[in-house]
Coordinates of C-alpha atoms and ligand atoms in Angstrom, one line a residue:
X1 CA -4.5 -18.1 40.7
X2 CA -5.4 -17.1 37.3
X3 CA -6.9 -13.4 37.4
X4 CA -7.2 -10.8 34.8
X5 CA -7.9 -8.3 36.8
X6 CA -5.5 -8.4 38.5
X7 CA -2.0 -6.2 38.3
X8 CA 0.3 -8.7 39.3
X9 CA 2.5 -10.3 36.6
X10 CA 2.3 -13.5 37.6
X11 CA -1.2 -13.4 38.1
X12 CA -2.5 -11.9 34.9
X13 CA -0.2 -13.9 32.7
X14 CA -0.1 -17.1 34.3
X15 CA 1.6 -19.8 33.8
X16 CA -0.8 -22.7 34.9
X17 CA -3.4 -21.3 32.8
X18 CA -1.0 -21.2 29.7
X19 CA -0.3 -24.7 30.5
X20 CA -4.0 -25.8 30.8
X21 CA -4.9 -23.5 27.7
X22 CA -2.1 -25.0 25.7
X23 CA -3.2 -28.8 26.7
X24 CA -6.9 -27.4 26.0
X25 CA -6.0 -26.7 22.4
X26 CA -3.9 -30.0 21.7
X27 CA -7.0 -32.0 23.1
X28 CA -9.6 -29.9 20.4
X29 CA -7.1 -29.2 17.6
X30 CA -9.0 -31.9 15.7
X31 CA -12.7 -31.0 17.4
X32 CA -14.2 -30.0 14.2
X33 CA -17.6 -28.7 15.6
X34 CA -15.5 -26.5 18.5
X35 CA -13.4 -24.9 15.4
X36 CA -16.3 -24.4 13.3
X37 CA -18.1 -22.7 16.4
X38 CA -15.1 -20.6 17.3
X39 CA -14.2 -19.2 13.8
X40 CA -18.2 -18.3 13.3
X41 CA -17.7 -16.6 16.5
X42 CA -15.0 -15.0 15.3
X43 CA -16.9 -13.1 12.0
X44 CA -17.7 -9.5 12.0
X45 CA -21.5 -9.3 11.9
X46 CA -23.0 -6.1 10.0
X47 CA -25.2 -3.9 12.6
X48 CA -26.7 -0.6 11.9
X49 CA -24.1 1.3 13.2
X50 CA -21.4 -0.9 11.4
X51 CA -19.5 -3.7 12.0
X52 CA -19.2 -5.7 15.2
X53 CA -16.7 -8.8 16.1
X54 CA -16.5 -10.8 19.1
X55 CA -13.3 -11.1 19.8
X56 CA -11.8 -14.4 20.9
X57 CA -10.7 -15.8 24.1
X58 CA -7.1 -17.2 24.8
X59 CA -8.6 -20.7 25.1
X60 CA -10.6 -20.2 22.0
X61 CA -7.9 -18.2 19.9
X62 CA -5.6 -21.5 21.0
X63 CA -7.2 -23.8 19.3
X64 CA -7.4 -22.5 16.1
X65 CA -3.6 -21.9 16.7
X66 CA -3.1 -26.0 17.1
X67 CA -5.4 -26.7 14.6
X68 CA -3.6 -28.2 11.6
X69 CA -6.2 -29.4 9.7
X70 CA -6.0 -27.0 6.3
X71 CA -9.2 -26.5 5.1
X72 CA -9.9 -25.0 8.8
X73 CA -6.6 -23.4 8.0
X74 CA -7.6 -21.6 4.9
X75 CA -11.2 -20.2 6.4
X76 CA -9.1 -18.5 9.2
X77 CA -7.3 -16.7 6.5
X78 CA -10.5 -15.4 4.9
X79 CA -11.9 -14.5 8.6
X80 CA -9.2 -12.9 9.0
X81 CA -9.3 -10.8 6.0
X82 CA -13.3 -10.2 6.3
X83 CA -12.1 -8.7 9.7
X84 CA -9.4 -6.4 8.6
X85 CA -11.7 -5.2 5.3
X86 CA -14.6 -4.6 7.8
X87 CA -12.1 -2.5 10.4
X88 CA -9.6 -1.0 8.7
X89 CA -10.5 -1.5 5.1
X90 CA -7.4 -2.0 2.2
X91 CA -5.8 1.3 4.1
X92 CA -2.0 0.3 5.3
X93 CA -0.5 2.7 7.8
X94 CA 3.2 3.8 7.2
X95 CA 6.1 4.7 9.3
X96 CA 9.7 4.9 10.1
X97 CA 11.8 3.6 12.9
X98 CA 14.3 5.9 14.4
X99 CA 17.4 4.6 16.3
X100 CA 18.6 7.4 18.8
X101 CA 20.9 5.8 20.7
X102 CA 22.3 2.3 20.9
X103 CA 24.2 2.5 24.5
X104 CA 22.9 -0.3 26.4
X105 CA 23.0 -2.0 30.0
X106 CA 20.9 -4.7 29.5
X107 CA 22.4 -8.1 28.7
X108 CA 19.6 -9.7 26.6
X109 CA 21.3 -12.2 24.7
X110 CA 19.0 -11.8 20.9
X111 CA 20.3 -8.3 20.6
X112 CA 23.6 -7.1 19.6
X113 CA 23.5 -3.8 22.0
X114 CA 24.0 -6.3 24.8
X115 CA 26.4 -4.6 27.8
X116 CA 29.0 -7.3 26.7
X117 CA 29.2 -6.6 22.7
X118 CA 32.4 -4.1 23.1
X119 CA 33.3 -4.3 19.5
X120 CA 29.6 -2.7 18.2
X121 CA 30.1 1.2 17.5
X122 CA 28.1 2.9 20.4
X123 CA 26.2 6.0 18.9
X124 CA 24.1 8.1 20.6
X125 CA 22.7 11.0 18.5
X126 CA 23.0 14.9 19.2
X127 CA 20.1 17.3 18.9
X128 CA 21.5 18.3 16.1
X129 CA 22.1 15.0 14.4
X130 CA 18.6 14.1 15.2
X131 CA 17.2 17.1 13.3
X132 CA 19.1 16.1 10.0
X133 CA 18.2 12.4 10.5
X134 CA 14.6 14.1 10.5
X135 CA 15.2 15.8 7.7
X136 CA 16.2 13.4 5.6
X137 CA 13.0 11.0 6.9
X138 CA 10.8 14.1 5.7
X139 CA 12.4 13.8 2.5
X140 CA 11.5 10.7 2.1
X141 CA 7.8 11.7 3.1
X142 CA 7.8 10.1 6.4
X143 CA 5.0 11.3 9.0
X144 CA 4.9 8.9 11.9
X145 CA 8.4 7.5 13.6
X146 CA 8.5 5.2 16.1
X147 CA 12.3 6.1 18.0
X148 CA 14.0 3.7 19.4
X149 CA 16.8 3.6 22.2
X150 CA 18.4 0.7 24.1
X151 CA 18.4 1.1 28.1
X152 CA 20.8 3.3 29.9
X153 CA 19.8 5.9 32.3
X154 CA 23.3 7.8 32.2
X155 CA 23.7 8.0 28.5
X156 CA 19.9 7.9 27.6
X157 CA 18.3 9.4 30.4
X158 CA 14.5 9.8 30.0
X159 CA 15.2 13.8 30.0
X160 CA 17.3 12.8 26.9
X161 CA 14.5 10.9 25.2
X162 CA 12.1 14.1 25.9
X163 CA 14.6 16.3 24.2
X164 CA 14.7 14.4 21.5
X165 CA 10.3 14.3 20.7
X166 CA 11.1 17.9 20.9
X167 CA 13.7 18.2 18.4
X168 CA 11.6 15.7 15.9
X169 CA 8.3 17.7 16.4
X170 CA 10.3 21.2 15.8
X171 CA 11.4 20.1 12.3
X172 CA 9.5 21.4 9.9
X173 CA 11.0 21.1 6.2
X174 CA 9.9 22.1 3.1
X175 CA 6.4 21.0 3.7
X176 CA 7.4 18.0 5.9
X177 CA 6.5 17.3 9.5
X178 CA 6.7 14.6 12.1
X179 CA 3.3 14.5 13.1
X180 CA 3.0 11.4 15.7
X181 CA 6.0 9.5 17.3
X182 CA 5.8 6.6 18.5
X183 CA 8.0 5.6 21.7
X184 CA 9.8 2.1 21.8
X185 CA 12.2 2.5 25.4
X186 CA 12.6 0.3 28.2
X187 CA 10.0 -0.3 30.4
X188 CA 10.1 2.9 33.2
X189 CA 7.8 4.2 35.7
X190 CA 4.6 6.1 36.4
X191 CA 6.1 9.3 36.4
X192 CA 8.2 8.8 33.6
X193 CA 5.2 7.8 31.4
X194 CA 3.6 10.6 32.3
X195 CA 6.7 12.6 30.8
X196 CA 6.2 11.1 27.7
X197 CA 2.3 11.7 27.6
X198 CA 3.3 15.3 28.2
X199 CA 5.7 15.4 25.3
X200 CA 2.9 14.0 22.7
X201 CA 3.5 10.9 22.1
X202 CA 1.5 8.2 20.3
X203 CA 1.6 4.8 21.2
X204 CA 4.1 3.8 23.8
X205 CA 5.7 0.1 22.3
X206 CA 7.2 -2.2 24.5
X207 CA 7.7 -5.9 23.2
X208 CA 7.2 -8.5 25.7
X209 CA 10.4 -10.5 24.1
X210 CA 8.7 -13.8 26.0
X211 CA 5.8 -14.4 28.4
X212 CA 7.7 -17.1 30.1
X213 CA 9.7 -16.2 32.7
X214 CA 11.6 -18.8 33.1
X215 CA 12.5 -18.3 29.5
X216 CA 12.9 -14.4 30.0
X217 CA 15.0 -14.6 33.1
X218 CA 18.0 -16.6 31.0
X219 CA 17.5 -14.3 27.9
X220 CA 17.6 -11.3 29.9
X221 CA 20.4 -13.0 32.2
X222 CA 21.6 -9.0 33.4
X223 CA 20.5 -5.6 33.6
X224 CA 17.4 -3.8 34.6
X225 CA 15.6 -5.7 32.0
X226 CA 16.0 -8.9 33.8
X227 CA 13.0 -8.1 36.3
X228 CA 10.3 -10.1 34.8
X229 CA 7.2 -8.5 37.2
X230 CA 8.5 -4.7 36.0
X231 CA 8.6 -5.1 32.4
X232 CA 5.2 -6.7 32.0
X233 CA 3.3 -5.1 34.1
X234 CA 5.1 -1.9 32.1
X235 CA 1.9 -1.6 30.4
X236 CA -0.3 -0.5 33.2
X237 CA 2.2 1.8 34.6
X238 CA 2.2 3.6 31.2
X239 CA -1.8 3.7 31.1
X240 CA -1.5 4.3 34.8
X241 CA 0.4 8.0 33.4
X242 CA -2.1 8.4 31.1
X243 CA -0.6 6.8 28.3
X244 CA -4.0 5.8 26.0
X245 CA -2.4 3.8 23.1
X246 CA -0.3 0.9 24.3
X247 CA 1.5 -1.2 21.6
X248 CA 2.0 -5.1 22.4
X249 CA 4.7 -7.3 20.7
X250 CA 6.5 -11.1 21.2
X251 CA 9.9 -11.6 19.8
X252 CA 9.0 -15.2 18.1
X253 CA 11.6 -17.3 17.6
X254 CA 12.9 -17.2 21.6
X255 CA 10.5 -19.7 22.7
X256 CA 7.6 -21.5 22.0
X257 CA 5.0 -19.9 19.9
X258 CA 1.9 -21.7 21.2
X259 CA 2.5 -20.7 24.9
X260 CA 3.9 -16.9 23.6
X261 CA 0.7 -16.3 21.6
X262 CA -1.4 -17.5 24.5
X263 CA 0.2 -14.8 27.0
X264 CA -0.2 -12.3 24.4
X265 CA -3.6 -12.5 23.6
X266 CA -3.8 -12.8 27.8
X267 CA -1.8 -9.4 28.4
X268 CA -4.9 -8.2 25.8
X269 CA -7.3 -9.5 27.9
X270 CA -5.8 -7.8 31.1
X271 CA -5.4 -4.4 29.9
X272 CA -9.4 -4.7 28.6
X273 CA -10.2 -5.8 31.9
X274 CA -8.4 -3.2 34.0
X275 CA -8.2 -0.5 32.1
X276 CA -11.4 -0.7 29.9
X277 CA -9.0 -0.8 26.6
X278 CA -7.1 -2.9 24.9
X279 CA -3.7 -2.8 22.7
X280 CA -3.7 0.2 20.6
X281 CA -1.3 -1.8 18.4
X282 CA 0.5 -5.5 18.5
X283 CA 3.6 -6.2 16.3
X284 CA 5.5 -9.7 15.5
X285 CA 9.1 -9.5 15.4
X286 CA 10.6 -12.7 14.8
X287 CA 14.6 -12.7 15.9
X288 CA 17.1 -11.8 13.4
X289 CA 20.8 -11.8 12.6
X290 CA 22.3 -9.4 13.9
X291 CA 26.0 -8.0 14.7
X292 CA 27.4 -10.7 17.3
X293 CA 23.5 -12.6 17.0
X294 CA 23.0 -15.7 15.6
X295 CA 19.1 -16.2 15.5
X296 CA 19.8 -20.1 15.0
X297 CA 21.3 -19.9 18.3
X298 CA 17.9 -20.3 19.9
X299 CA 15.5 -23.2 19.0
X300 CA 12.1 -21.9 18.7
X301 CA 12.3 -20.2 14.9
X302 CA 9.0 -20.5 13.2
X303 CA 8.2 -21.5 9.5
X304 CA 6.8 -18.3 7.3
X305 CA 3.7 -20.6 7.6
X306 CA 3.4 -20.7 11.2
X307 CA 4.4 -17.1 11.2
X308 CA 1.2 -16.3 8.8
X309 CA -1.5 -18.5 11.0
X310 CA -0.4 -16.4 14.4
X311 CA -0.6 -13.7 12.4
X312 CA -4.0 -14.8 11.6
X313 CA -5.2 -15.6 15.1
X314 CA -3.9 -12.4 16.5
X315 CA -6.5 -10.7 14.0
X316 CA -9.6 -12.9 15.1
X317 CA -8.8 -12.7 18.7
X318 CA -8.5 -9.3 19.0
X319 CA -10.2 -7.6 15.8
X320 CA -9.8 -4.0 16.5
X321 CA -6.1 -4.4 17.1
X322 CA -3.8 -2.8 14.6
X323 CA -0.9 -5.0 13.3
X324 CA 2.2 -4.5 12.6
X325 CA 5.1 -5.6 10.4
X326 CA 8.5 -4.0 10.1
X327 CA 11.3 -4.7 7.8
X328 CA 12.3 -7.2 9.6
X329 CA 10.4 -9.7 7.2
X330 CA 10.7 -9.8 3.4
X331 CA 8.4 -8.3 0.8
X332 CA 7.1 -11.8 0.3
X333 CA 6.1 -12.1 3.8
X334 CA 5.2 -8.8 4.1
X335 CA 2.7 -9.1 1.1
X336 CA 1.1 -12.4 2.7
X337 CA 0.9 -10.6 6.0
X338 CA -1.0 -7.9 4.6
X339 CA -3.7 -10.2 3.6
X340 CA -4.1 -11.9 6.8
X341 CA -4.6 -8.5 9.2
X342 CA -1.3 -6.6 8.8
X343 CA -2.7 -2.4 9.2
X344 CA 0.9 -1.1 9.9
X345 CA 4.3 -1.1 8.0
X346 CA 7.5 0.6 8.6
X347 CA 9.3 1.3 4.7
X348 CA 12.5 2.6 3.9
X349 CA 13.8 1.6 7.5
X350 CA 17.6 1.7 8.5
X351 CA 17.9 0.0 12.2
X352 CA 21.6 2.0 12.5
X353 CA 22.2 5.1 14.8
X354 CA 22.1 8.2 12.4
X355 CA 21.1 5.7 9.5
X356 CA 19.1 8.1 7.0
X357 CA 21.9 10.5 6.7
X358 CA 24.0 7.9 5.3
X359 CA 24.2 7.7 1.6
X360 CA 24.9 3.9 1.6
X361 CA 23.1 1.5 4.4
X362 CA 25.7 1.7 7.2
X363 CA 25.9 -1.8 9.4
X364 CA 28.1 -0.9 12.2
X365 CA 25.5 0.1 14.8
X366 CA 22.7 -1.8 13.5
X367 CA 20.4 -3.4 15.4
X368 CA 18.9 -6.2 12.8
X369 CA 19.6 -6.7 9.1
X370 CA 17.1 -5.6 7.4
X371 CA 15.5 -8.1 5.0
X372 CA 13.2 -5.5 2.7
X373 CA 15.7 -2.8 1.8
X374 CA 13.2 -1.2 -0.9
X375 CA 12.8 2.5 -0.4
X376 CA 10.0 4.0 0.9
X377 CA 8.6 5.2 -2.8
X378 CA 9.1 1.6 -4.1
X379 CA 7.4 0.3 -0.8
X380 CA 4.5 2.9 -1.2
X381 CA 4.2 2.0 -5.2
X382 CA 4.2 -2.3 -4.2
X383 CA 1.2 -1.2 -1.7
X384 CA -0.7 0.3 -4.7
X385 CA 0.0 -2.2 -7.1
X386 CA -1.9 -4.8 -4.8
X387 CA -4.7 -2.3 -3.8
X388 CA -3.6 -1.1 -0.9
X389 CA -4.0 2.7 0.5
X390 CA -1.0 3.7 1.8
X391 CA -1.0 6.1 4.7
X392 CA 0.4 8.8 6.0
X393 CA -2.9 9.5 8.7
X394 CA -1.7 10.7 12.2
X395 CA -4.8 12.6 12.5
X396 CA -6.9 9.9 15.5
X397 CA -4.2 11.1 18.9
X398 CA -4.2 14.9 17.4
X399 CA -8.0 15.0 17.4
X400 CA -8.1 13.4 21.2
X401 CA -9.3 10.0 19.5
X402 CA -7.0 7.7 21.6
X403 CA -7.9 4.9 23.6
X404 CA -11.5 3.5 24.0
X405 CA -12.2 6.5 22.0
X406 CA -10.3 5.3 18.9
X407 CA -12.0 1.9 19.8
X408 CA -15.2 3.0 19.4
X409 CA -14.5 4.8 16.3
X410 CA -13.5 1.8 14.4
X411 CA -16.9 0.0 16.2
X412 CA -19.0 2.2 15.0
X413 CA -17.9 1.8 10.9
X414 CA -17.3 5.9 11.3
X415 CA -14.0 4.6 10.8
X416 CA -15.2 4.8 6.8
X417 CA -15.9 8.4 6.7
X418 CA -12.6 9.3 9.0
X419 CA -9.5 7.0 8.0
X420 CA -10.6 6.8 4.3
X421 CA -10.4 9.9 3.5
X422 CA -7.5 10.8 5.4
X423 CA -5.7 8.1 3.7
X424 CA -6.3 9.6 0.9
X425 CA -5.4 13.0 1.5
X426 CA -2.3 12.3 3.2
X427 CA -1.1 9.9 0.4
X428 CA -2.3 13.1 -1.6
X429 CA 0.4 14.9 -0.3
X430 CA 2.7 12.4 -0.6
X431 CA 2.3 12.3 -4.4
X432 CA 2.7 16.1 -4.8
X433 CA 5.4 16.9 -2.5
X434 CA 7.6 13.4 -2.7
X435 CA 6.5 10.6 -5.4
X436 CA 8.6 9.2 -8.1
X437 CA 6.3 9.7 -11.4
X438 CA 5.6 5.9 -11.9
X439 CA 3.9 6.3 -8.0
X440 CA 2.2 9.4 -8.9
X441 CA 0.5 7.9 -11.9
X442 CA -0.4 5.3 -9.9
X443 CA -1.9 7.5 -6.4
X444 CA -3.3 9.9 -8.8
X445 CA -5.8 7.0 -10.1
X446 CA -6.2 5.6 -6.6
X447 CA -7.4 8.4 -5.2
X448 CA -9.9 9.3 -8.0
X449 CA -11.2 5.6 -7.4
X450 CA -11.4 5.3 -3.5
X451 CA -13.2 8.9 -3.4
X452 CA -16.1 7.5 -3.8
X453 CA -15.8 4.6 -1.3
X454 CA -16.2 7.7 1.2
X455 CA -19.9 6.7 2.5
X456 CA -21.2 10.1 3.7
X457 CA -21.8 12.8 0.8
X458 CA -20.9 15.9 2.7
X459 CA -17.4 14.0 3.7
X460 CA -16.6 13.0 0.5
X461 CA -17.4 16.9 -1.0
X462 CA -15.6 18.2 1.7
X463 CA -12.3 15.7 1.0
X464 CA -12.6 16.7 -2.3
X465 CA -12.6 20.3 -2.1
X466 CA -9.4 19.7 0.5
X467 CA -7.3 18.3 -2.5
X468 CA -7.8 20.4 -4.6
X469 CA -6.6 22.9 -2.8
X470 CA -3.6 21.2 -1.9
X471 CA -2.9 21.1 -5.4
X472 CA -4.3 24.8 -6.2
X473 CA -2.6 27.0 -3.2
X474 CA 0.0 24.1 -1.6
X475 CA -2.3 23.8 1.7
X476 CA -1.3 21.0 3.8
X477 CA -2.6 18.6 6.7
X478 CA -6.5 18.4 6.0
X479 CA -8.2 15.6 8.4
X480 CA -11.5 14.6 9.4
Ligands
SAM1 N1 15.6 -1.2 24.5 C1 14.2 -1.2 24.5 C2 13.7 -2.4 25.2 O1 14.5 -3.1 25.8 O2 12.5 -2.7 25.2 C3 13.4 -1.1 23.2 C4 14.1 -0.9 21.9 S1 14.8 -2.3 21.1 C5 15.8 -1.2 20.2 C6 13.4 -2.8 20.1 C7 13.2 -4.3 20.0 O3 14.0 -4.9 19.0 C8 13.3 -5.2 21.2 O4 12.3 -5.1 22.0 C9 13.5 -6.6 20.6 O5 12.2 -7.2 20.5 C10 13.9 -6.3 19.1 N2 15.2 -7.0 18.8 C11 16.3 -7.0 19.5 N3 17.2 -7.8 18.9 C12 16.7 -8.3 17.8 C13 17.1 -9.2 16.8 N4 18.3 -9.7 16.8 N5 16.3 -9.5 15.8 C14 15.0 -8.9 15.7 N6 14.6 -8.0 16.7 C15 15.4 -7.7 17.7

C-alpha cells in the first residue's frame, strides 16, 4: 500500500513499489522513445517569470538511472547542467563541518564511533573548545557549519547541542561570524526539533544511510538508531517543529544504488506531498575508510561513473534541490560533480573532534579520511579557476526565505537578482579579510565580471555601492 501521503515509513517508502519501479526501469532502460520523452520532460522551460522544470517521478527518474545506453547518458549530463545554470547559476555554496562530540550508542557498523570501537579516542568538546575551534574556522573565512555529533543522550544531550549553536553564534572575531549552522544529529522528536528551530538553525541534515530496511536493520544491528519507522519518518517530525529546510542524504556504497536512489527521490516526493515542500538540500556520501571501517567490507561500492549519473538524476528529478558534496570525494570528483548539479561544498574540512585547532590533521577521533585535504583558500581559488562563484551567502533563512518560500524564490528566476549578488559580496569579503594574493587577483576580476550578470539595474547599483564600502569604511554583511 504505496501512499505518499501518508506518514507511515513503510507506507511512504515502500518497498513493493521500489521493487515494481526498479523492474519498471530494467524493462524501459533500452525504450528509446520513453527516455527521450522523460529527459525532454525533464528541461527547464523559460517563462516570463523565469525558469520552470518539471521535476521527475521516481518511476521516470529510474529509468534514466538503468539506462546505459551513452549517448542518452551524455544528454542527461547536459540536462542536468541546463538545470543547475538555470537555478542556481555557476554560484557554489561553501561550508564547514564541525565535529562536537564523537561519544556514540549506536552500533552502525560503516562508522568508526560504533558503541563497540573502545580503542577510538572519545572527545566531546567544551564550550570553550568550541569557541576556539570557531575561531580558527573564522580564520579561515568560514560562514556556514554544519556540526555534527554521534548519538548519546547522556554525553550529548540535546541541551548540550543547544549550548553549543549558542556558543558558535556568540563568536564574533575579527570581522568573522557564523552566520547559519547547519544541524547533522540523530533523528529526535517533535519537541526537540522545535529546540533547534528556536536556536536558529538552518537546515536540519539527517542521512537516510539505506532505504531498505532489511538492509538498515543489520547495519544498524544496536542502538536507538536501529528503529527503521523513527529515523525516516525523522523528517516530518522536524517539519512537524517547524523545521523549514530539511536536508536528505543515502550513504551509497551500503546497498544497492538503484533501489537507494528510488527511495530517495520517494522520501522527496513525500515531504512535497505532506508538507507542501520538498528537500531543502540532498547530499551523496559514499562510505569511506575509516578508523576500525573497511568500506570494502560491504558489497554495493559504486564506480565514480555510476556515482556521476545518480548524481545526475538527483538534479533532473528534483531540480530545485540543492546538492551537496563533502570531502569525502576527491578534487577530481568533486570538479565532475560540480558540472552535473553539485550547489554545495564543504572545503578545508577536518572530520576529528577539535580538528581546526590542530596544527597538523589529527586522525585519532576521525570519523572518515578525508580524500581532498586542500585548504579552504586553495579550494576557493580551484572554484574560480573553473568559473565558479564561491559563496559565503547565508542571507535566504536570516531574511525568513526558508521553505516553500526559498522554493519559490529560485521559481521565479529572482533567484538572479538575490543569490548573485550576494555571492558576490560575501566572496567580497572573503577576499579583503582572508584570501591568499593569487585568490584575490583572481575574485577581484570575478567580481568585476559577474556584476553585470546582476539582471535588475537598481540591484546591481545598489551591490555596487555595498562593495565599495566594504572596501572604503570595513562595513560587513550586505544582502539582498
Ligand atoms: N550521528 C548522527 C546520525 O546518526 O545521523 C549524524 C552524524 S554522523 C557524524 C554523519 C554521517 O556520516 C552519517 O549519517 C553517515 O552517513 C556518515 N558516515 C558514517 N560513517 C562513515 C564512513 N565510514 N564513511 C563515510 N561516511 C560515513
Amino acid at each position: 500500500m504505496y501512499n505518499p501521503k501518508s506518514l507511515k515509513a513503510e507506507e511512504f517508502i515502500n518497498d513493493e513499489e521500489i521493487r515494481e519501479t526498479l523492474a519498471y526501469a530494467e524493462a524501459n532502460k533500452d525504450n528509446v522513445e520513453l527516455i527521450d520523452k522523460i529527459l525532454e520532460k525533464a528541461r527547464p522551460i523559460k517563462t516570463k517569470d523565469g525558469w520552470h522544470c518539471e521535476g521527475l517521478t521516481h518511476r521516470e527518474a529510474s529509468v534514466l538511472l538503468a539506462c546505459e545506453m551513452s549517448d542518452k547518458i551524455e544528454r542527461m549530463y547536459e540536462v542536468a547542467e541546463e538545470i543547475k545554470l538555470a537555478f542556481y547559476g555557476n554560484r557554489i555554496v561553501i561550508f564547514a563541518p564541525l565535529y562536537l562530540s564523537n561519544y556514540c550508542v549506536n552500533g552502525c557498523l560503516y562508522c568508526p564511533y560504533h558503541i563497540k570501537n573502545t580503542h577510538i579516542a572519545r572527545k566531546k568538546l567544551t564550550q570553550e573548545e568550541i569557541y576556539n575551534e570557531v575561531v580558527a574556522l573564522q580564520d579561515m573565512g568560514h560562514k556556514r557549519l554544519a556540526i555534527e555529533a554521534g548519538e548519546d543522550p547522556v554525553n550529548n544531550p540535546i541541551e548540550y547541542i543547544l549550548e553549543s549553536i549558542k556558543t558558535i553564534y556568540s563568536v564574533h572575531h575579527k570581522n568573522g561570524d557564523i552566520r547559519r549552522v547547519n544541524v547533522n544529529i540523530a533523528a529526535t522528536t517533535v519537541e526537540n526539533y522545535r529546540k533547534l528551530r528556536d536556536a536558529g538553525i538552518g537546515t536540519y541534515i539527517l542521512f537516510q544511510e539505506t532505504y531498505n530496511k532489511k538492509g538498515y536493520e543489520e547495519l544498524h544491528p544496536t542502538g536507538p538508531k536501529h528503529d527503521y519507522a523513527y529515523h525516516t519518518e525523522a523528517m516530518d517530525r522536524a517539519m512537524e517543529g517547524g523545521i523549514d529546510d530539511v536536508g536528505l542524504g543515502v550513504l551509497f556504497g551500503l546497498e544497492g544504488y538503484k533501489y537507494e536512489f528510488a527511495g530517495l527521490i520517494m522520501h522527496a516526493e513525500h515531504l512535497e506531498a505532506v508538507h507542501g515542500v520538498g528537500p531543502h538540500t540532498i547530499s551523496v556520501p559514499r562510505v569511506k575508510r575509516a578508523d576500525d571501517i573497511d568500506p570494502d567490507a560491504f558489497d554495493n561500492s559504486i564506480s565514480d561513473e555510476i556515482f556521476t549519473k545518480i548524481a545526475a538524476c538527483i538534479r533532473l528529478a528534483v531540480p530545485y534541490t540543492g546538492m551537496i558534496i563533502s570531502t569525502r570525494e576527491n578534487e577530481q570528483v568533486r570538479a565532475r560533480m560540480l558540472q552535473v548539479g553539485i550547489s554545495q561544498i564543504s572545503g578545508g574540512s577536518r572530520t576529528s573532534v577539535g580538528g581546526y585547532t590542530e596544527e597538523e590533521r589529527p586522525h585519532d577521533t576521525e570519523q572518515f579520511d578525508v580524500s581532498d585535504q586542500r585548504t579552504l583558500d586553495e579550494v576557493v581559488k580551484w572554484l574560480m579557476e573553473s568559473g565558479h562563484i564561491p559563496s559565503f551567502c547565508t542571507a535566504c533563512y536570516r531574511a525568513g526565505r526558508t521553505g516553500d518560500r526559498f522554493m519559490s524564490l529560485c521559481k521565479t528566476g529572482q533567484i538572479q537578482n538575490c543569490c548573485h549578488p550576494n555571492a558576490l559580496m560575501t566572496l567580497k569579503e572573503y577576499l579583503i579579510d582572508y584570501a591568499g594574493e593569487d585568490t584575490k587577483r583572481i575574485g577581484e576580476a570575478m567580481i568585476e565580471a559577474e556584476l553585470n550578470n546582476i539582471p535588475k539595474e537598481n540591484v546591481r547599483k545598489k551591490c555596487l555601492e555595498y562593495i565599495k564600502s566594504m572596501e572604503e569604511d570595513g562595513s560587513r554583511d550586505f544582502r539582498f
